[in-house]
PDB file of C-alpha atoms in Angstrom:
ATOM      1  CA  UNK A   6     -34.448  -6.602 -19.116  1.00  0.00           C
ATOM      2  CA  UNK A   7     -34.654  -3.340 -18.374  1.00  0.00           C
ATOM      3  CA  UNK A   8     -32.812  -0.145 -19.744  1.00  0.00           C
ATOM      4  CA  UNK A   9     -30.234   0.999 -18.163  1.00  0.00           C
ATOM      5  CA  UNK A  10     -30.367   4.160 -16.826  1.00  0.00           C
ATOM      6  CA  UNK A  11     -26.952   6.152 -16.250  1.00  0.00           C
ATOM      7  CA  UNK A  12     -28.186   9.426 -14.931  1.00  0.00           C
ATOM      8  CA  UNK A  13     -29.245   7.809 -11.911  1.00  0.00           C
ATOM      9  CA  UNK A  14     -25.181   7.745 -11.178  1.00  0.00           C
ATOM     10  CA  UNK A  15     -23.975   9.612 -13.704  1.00  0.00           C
ATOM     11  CA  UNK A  16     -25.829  12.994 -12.307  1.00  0.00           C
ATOM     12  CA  UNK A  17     -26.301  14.884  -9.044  1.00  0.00           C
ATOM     13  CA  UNK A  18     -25.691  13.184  -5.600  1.00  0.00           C
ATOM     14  CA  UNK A  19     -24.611  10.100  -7.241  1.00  0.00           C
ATOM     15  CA  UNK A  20     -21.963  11.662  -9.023  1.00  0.00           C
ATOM     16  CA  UNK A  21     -20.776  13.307  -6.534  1.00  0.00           C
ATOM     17  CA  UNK A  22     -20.430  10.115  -4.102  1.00  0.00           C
ATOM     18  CA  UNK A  23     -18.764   8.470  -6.582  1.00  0.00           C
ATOM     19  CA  UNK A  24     -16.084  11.258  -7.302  1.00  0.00           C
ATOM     20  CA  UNK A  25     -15.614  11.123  -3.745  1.00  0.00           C
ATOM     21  CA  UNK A  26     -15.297   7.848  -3.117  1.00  0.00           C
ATOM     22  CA  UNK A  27     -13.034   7.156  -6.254  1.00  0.00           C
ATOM     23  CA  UNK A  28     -10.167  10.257  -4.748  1.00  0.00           C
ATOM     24  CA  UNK A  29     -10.571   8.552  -0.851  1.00  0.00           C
ATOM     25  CA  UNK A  30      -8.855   5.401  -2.614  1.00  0.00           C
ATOM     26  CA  UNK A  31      -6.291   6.850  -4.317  1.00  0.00           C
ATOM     27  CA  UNK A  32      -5.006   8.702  -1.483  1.00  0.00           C
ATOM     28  CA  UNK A  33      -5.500   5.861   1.203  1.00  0.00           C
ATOM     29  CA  UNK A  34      -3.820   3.767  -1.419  1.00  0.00           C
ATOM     30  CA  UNK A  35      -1.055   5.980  -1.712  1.00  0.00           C
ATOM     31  CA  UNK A  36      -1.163   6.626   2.483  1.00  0.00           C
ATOM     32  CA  UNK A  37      -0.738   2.567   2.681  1.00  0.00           C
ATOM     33  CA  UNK A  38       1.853   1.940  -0.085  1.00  0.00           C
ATOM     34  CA  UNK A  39       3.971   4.322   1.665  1.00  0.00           C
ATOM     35  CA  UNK A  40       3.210   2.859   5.204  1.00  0.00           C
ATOM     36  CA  UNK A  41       4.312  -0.683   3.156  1.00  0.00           C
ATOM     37  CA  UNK A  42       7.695   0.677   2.014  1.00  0.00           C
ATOM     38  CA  UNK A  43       8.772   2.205   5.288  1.00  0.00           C
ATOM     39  CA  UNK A  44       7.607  -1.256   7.241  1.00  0.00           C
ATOM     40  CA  UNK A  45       9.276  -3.452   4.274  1.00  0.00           C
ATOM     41  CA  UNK A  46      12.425  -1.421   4.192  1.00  0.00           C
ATOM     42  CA  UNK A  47      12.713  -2.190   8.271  1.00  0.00           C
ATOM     43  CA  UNK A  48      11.792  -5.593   7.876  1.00  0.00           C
ATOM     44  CA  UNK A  49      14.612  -5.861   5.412  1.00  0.00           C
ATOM     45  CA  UNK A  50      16.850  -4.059   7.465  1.00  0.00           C
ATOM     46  CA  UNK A  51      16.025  -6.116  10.543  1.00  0.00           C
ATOM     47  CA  UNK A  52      16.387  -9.153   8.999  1.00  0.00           C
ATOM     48  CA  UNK A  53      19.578  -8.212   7.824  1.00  0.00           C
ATOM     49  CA  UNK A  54      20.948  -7.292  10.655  1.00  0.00           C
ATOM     50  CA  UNK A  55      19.233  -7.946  13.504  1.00  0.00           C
ATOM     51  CA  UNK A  56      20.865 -11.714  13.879  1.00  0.00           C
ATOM     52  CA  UNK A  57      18.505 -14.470  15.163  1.00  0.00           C
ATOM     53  CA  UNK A  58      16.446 -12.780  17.017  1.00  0.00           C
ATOM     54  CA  UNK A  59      15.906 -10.132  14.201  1.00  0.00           C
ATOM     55  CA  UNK A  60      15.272 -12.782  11.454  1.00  0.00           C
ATOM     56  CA  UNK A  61      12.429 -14.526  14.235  1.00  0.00           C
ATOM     57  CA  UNK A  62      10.840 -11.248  14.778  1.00  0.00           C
ATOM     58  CA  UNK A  63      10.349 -10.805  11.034  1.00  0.00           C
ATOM     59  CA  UNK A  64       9.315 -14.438  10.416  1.00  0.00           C
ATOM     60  CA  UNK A  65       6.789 -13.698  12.719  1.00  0.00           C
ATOM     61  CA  UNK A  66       5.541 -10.547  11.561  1.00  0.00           C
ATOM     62  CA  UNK A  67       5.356 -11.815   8.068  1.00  0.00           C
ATOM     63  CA  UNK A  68       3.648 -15.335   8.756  1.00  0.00           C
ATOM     64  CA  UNK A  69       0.974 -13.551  10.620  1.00  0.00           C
ATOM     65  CA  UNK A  70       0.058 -11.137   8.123  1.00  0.00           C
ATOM     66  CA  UNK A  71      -0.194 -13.268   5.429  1.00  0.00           C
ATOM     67  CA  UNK A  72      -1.835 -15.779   6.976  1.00  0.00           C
ATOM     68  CA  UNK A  73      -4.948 -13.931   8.338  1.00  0.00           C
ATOM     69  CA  UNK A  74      -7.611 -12.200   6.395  1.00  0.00           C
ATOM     70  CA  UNK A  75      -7.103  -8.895   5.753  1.00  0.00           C
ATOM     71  CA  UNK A  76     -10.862  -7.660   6.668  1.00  0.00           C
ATOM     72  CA  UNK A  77     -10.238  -9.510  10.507  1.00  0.00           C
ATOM     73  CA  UNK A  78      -6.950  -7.292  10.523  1.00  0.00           C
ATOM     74  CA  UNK A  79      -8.889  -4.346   9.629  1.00  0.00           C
ATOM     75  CA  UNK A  80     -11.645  -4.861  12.136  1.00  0.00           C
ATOM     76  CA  UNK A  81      -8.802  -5.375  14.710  1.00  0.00           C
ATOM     77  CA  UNK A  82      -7.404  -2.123  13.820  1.00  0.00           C
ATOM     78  CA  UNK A  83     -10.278  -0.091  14.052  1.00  0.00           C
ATOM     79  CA  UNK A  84     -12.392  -1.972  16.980  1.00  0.00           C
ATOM     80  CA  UNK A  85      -9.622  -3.216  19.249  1.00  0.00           C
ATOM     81  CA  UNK A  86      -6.393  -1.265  18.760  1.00  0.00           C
ATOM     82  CA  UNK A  87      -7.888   1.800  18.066  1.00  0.00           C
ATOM     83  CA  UNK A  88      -9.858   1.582  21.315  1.00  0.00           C
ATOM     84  CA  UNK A  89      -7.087   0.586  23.093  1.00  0.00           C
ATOM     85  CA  UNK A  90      -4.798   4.170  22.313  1.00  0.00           C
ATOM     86  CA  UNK A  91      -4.781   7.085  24.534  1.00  0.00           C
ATOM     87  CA  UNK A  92      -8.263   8.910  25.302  1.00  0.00           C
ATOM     88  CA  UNK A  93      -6.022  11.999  24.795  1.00  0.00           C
ATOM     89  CA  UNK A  94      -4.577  10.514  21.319  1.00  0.00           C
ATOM     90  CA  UNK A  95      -8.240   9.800  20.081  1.00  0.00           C
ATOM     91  CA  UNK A  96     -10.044  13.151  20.888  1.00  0.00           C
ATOM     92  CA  UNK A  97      -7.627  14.768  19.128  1.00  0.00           C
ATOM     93  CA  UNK A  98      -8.110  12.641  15.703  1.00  0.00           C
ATOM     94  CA  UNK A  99     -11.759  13.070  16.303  1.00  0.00           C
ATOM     95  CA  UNK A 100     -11.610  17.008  16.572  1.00  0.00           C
ATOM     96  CA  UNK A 101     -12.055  19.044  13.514  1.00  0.00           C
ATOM     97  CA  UNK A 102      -9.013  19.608  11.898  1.00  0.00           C
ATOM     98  CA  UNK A 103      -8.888  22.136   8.576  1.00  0.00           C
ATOM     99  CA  UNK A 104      -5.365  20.977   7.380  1.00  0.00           C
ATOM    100  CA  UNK A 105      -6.184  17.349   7.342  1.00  0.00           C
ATOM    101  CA  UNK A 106      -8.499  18.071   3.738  1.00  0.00           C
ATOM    102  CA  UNK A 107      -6.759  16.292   1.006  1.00  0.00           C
ATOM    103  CA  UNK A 108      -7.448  17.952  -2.483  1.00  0.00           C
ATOM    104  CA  UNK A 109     -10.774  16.319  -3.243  1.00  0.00           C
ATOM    105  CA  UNK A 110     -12.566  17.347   0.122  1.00  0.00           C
ATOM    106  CA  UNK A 111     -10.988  13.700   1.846  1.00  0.00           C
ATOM    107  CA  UNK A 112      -9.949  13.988   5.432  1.00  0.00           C
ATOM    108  CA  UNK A 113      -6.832  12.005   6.032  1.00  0.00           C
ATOM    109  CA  UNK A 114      -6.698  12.573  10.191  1.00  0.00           C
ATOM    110  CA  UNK A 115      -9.687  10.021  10.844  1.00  0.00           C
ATOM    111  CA  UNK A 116      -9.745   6.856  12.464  1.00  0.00           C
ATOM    112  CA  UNK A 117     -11.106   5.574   9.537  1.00  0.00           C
ATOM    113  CA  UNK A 118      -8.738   6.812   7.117  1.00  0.00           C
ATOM    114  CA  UNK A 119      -5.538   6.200   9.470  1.00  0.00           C
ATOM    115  CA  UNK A 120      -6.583   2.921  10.279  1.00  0.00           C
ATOM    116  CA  UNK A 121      -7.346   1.774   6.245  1.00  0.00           C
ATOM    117  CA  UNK A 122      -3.643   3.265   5.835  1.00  0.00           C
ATOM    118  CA  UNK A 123      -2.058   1.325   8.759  1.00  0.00           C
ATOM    119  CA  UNK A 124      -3.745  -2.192   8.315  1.00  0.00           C
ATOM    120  CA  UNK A 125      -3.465  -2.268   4.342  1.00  0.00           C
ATOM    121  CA  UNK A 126       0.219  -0.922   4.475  1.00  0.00           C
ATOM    122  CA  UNK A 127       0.807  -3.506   7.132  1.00  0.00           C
ATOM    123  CA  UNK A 128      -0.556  -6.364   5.054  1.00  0.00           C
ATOM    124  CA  UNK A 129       0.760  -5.047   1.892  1.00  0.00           C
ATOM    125  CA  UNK A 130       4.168  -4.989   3.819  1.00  0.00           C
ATOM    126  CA  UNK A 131       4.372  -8.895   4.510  1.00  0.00           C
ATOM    127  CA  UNK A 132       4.469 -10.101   1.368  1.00  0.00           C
ATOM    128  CA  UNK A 133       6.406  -7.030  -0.123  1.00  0.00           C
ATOM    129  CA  UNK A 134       8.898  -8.146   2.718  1.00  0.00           C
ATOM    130  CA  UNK A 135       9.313 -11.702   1.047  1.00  0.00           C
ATOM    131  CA  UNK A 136       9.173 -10.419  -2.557  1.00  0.00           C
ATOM    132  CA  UNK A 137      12.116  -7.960  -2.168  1.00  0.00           C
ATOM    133  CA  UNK A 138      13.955 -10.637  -0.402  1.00  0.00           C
ATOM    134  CA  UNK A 139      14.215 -13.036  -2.785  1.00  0.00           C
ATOM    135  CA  UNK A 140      15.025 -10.736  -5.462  1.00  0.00           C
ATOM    136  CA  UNK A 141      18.089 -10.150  -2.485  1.00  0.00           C
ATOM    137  CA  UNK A 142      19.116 -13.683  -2.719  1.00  0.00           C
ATOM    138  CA  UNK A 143      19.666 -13.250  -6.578  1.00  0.00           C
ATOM    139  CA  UNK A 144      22.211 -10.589  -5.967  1.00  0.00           C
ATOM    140  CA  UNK A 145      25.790 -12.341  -6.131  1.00  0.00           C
ATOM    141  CA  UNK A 146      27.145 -13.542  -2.725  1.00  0.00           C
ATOM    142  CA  UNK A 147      30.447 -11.702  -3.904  1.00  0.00           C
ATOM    143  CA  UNK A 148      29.007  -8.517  -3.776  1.00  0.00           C
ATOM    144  CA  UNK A 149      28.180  -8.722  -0.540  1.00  0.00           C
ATOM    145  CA  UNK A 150      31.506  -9.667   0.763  1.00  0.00           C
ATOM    146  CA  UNK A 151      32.972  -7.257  -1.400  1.00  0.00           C
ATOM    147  CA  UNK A 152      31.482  -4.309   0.501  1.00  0.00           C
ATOM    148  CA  UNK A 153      32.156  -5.871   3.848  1.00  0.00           C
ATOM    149  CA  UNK A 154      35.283  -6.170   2.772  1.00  0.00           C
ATOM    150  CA  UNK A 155      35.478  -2.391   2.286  1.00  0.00           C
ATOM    151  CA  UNK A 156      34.095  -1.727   6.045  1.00  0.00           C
ATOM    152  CA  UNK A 157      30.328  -1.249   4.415  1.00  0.00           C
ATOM    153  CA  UNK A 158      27.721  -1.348   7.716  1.00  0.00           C
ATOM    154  CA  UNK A 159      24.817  -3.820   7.209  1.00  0.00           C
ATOM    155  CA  UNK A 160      22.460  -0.747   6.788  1.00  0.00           C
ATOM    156  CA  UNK A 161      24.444   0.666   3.979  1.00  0.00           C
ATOM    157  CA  UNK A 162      25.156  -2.606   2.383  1.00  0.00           C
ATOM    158  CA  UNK A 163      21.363  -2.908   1.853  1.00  0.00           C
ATOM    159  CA  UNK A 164      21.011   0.958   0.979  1.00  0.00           C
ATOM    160  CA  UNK A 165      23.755   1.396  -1.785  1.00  0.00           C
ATOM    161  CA  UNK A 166      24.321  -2.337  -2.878  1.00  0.00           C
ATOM    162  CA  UNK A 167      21.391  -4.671  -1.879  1.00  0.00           C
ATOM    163  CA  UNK A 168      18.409  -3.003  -2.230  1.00  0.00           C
ATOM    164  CA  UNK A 169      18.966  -1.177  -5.880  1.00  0.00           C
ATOM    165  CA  UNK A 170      19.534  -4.512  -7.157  1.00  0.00           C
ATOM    166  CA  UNK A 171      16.917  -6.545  -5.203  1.00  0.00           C
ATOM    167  CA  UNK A 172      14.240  -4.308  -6.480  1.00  0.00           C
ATOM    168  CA  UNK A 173      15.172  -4.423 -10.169  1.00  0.00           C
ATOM    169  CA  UNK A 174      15.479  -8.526  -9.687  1.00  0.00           C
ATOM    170  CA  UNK A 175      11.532  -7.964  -8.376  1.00  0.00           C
ATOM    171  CA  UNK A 176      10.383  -5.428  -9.278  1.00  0.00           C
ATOM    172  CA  UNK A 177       6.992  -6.722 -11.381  1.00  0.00           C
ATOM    173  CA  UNK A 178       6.259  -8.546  -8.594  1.00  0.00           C
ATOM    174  CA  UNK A 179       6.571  -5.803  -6.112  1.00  0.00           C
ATOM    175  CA  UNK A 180       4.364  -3.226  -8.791  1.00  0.00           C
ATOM    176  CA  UNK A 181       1.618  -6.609  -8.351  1.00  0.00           C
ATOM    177  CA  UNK A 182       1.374  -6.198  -4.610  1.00  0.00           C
ATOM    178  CA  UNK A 183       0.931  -2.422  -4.776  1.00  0.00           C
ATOM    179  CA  UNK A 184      -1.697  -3.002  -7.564  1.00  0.00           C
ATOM    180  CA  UNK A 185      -3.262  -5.663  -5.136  1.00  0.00           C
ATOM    181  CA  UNK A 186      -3.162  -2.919  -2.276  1.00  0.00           C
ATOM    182  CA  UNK A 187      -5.449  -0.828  -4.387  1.00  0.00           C
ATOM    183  CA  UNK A 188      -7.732  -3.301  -5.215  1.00  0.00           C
ATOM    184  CA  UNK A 189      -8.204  -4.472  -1.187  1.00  0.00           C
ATOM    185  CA  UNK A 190      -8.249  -1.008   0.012  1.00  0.00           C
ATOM    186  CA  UNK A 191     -12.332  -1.861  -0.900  1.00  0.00           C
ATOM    187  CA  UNK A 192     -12.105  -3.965   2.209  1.00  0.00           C
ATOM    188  CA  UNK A 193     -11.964  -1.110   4.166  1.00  0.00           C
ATOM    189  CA  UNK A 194     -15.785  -0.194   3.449  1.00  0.00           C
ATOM    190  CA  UNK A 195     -15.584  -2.697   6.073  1.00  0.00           C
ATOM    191  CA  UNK A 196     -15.004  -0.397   8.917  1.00  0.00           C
ATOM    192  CA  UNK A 197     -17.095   2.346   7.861  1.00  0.00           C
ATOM    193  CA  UNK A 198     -14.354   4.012   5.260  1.00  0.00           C
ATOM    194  CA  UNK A 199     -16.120   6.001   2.861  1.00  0.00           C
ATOM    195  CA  UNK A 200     -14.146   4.847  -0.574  1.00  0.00           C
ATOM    196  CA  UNK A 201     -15.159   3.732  -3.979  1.00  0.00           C
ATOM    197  CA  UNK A 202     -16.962   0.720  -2.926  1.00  0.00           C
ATOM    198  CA  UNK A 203     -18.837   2.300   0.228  1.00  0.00           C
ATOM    199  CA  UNK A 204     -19.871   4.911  -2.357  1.00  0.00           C
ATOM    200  CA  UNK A 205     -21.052   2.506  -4.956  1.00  0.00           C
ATOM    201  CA  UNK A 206     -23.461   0.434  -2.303  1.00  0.00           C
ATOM    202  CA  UNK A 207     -24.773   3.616  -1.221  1.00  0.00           C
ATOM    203  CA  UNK A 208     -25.928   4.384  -4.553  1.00  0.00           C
ATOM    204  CA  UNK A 209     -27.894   1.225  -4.604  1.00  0.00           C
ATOM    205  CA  UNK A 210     -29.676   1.867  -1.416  1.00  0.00           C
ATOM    206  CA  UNK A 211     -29.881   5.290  -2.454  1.00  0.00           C
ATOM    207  CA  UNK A 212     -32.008   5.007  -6.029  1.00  0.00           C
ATOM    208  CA  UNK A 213     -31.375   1.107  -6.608  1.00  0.00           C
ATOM    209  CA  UNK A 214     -29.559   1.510  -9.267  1.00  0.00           C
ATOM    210  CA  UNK A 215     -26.731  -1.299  -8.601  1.00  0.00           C
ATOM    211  CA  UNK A 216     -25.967  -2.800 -12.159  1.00  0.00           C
ATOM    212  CA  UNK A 217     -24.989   1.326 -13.457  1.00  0.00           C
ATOM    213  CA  UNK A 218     -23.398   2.059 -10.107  1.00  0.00           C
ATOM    214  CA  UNK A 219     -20.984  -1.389  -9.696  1.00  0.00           C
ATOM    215  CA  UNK A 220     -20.321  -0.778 -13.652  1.00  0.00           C
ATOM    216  CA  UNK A 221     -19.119   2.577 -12.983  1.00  0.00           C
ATOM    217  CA  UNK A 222     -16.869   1.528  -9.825  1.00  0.00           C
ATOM    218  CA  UNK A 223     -15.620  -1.571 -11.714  1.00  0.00           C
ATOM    219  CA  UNK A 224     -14.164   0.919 -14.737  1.00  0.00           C
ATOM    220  CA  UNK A 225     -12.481   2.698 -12.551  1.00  0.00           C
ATOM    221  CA  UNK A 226     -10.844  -0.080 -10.249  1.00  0.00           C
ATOM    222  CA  UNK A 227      -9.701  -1.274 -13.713  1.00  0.00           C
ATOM    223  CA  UNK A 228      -8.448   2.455 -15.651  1.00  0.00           C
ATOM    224  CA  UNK A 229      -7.153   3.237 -12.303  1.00  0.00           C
ATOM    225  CA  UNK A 230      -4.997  -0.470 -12.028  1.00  0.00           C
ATOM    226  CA  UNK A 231      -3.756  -0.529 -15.672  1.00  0.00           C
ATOM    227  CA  UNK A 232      -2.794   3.578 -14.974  1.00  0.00           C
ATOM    228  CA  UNK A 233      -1.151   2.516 -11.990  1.00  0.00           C
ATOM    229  CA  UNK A 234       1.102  -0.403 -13.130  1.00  0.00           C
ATOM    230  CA  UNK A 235       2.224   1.360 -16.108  1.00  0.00           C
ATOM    231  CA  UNK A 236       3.135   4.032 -13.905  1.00  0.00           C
ATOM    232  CA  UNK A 237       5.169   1.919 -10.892  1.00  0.00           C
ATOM    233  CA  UNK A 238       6.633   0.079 -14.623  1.00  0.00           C
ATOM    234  CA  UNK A 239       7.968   3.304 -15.927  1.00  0.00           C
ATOM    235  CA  UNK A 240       9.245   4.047 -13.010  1.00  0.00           C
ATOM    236  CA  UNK A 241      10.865   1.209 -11.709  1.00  0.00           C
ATOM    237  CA  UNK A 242      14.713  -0.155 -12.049  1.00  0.00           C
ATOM    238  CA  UNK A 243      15.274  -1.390 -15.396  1.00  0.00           C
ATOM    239  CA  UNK A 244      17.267  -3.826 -17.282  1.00  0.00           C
ATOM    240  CA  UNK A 245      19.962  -1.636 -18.928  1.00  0.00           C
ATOM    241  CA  UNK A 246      20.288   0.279 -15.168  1.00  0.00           C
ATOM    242  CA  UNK A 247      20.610  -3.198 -13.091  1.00  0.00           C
ATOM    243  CA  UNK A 248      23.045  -4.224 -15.661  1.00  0.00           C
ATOM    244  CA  UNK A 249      25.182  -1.397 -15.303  1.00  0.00           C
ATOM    245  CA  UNK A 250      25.069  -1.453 -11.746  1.00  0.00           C
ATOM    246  CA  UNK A 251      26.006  -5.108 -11.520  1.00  0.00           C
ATOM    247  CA  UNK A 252      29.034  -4.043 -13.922  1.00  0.00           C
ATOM    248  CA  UNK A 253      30.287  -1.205 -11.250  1.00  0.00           C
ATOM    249  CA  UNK A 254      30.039  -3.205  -8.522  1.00  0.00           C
ATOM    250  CA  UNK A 255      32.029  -6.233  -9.695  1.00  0.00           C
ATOM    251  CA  UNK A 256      34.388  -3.695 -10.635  1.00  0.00           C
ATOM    252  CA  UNK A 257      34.661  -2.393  -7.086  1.00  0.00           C
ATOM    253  CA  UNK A 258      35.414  -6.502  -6.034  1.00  0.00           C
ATOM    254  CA  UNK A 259      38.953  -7.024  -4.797  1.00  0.00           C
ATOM    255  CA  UNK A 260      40.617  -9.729  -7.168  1.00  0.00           C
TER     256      UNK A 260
END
């Protein structure tokens, strides 16, 4: 077997493709994780209080994004909906535009890059949907009557009661799906989206040095994973807090 030989990606072009392609998935994973909140926290809100036909519409939504692989969604986004916007809409993405350069040289105002975001925050936000919902249904039914009780609207009830203790009930599964939205952001190399992965298979058609160049990519999938879920850990609603919320609310009950 032969040596390996680590300046072939370690060095020059390489190097630079990977650096590249290692910041254009951070910041399409943090573009889609924030698409995935905003389209779990309507979702939630929807099927809170949107009656039947708001509880259908997110049935919907969430059986067919789970149930459909997320590289077909991607190609949909990108070949077929994409297509399908304005002419107007699309020359403007495609124009030259200085203030769409992340730091790291990435341009965020491409089809490419908009339409990673969209279909992985999309996907991501079906299952986040059912996650945070069943850490809902662990929240005490007398809570929620409680602030009805006090005249709370079905938006705030989920704001200031609901959702604060939904997320601590799941929050370790909700880190897992943003984790997991990281990982299959390396679908989008897919449609053409220059991120880690694209980078890495260019390297091999580049100076055919695939073993160094996967190795490299797979470290940082994995530094970048365990960074990121000790992060969304540290960050997220913990014991002592959802214990002292629970406490403040059942004090606000009427007896």
């Amino acid at each position: 077997m032969p040596a390996l030989d680590w300046q072939g990606v370690l060095t020059g072009q390489p190097l630079q493709w990977i650096l590249s392609g290692f910041l254009t998935t951070l910041w399409v994973t943090l573009a889609g994780a924030l698409v995935a909140s905003l389209l779990t926290l309507a979702c939630l809100g929807l099927r809170l209080a949107g009656g039947r036909l708001g509880t259908a519409v997110v049935a919907v939504w969430v059986s067919l994004f789970r149930n459909t692989p997320l590289l077909v969604q991607l190609l949909f986004w990108y070949f077929a909906a994409w297509n399908g916007l304005p002419q107007a809409f699309r020359a403007v993405v495609m124009a030259d535009h200085p203030w769409s350069v992340l730091p790291g040289n990435v341009w965020w105002f491409t089809p490419e890059f908009l339409c990673s975001a969209w279909g992985l925050g999309v996907f991501t936000s079906a299952f986040l949907t059912e996650e945070v919902t069943a850490g809902l249904r662990a929240v005490s039914s007398g809570q929620r009557e409680a602030a009805l009780a006090q005249g709370f609207s079905s938006w705030r009830l989920l704001r200031h009661i609901l959702l604060p203790q939904g997320l601590a009930n799941a929050w370790q599964p909700v880190v897992g799906q943003y984790l997991n939205l990281m990982k299959l952001s390396s679908l989008a190399s897919g449609i053409g989206f220059a991120e880690l992965t694209y980078q890495v298979r260019q390297i091999e058609s580049y100076n055919a040095h695939a073993l160094e160049a996967f190795s490299v990519g797979t470290v940082l999938y994995l530094l970048t994973g365990i960074a990121l879920g000790l992060l969304l850990t540290k960050l997220g609603p913990t014991p002592a807090r959802r214990r002292k919320t629970n406490t403040e609310l059942r004090s606000e009950e009427p007896c």
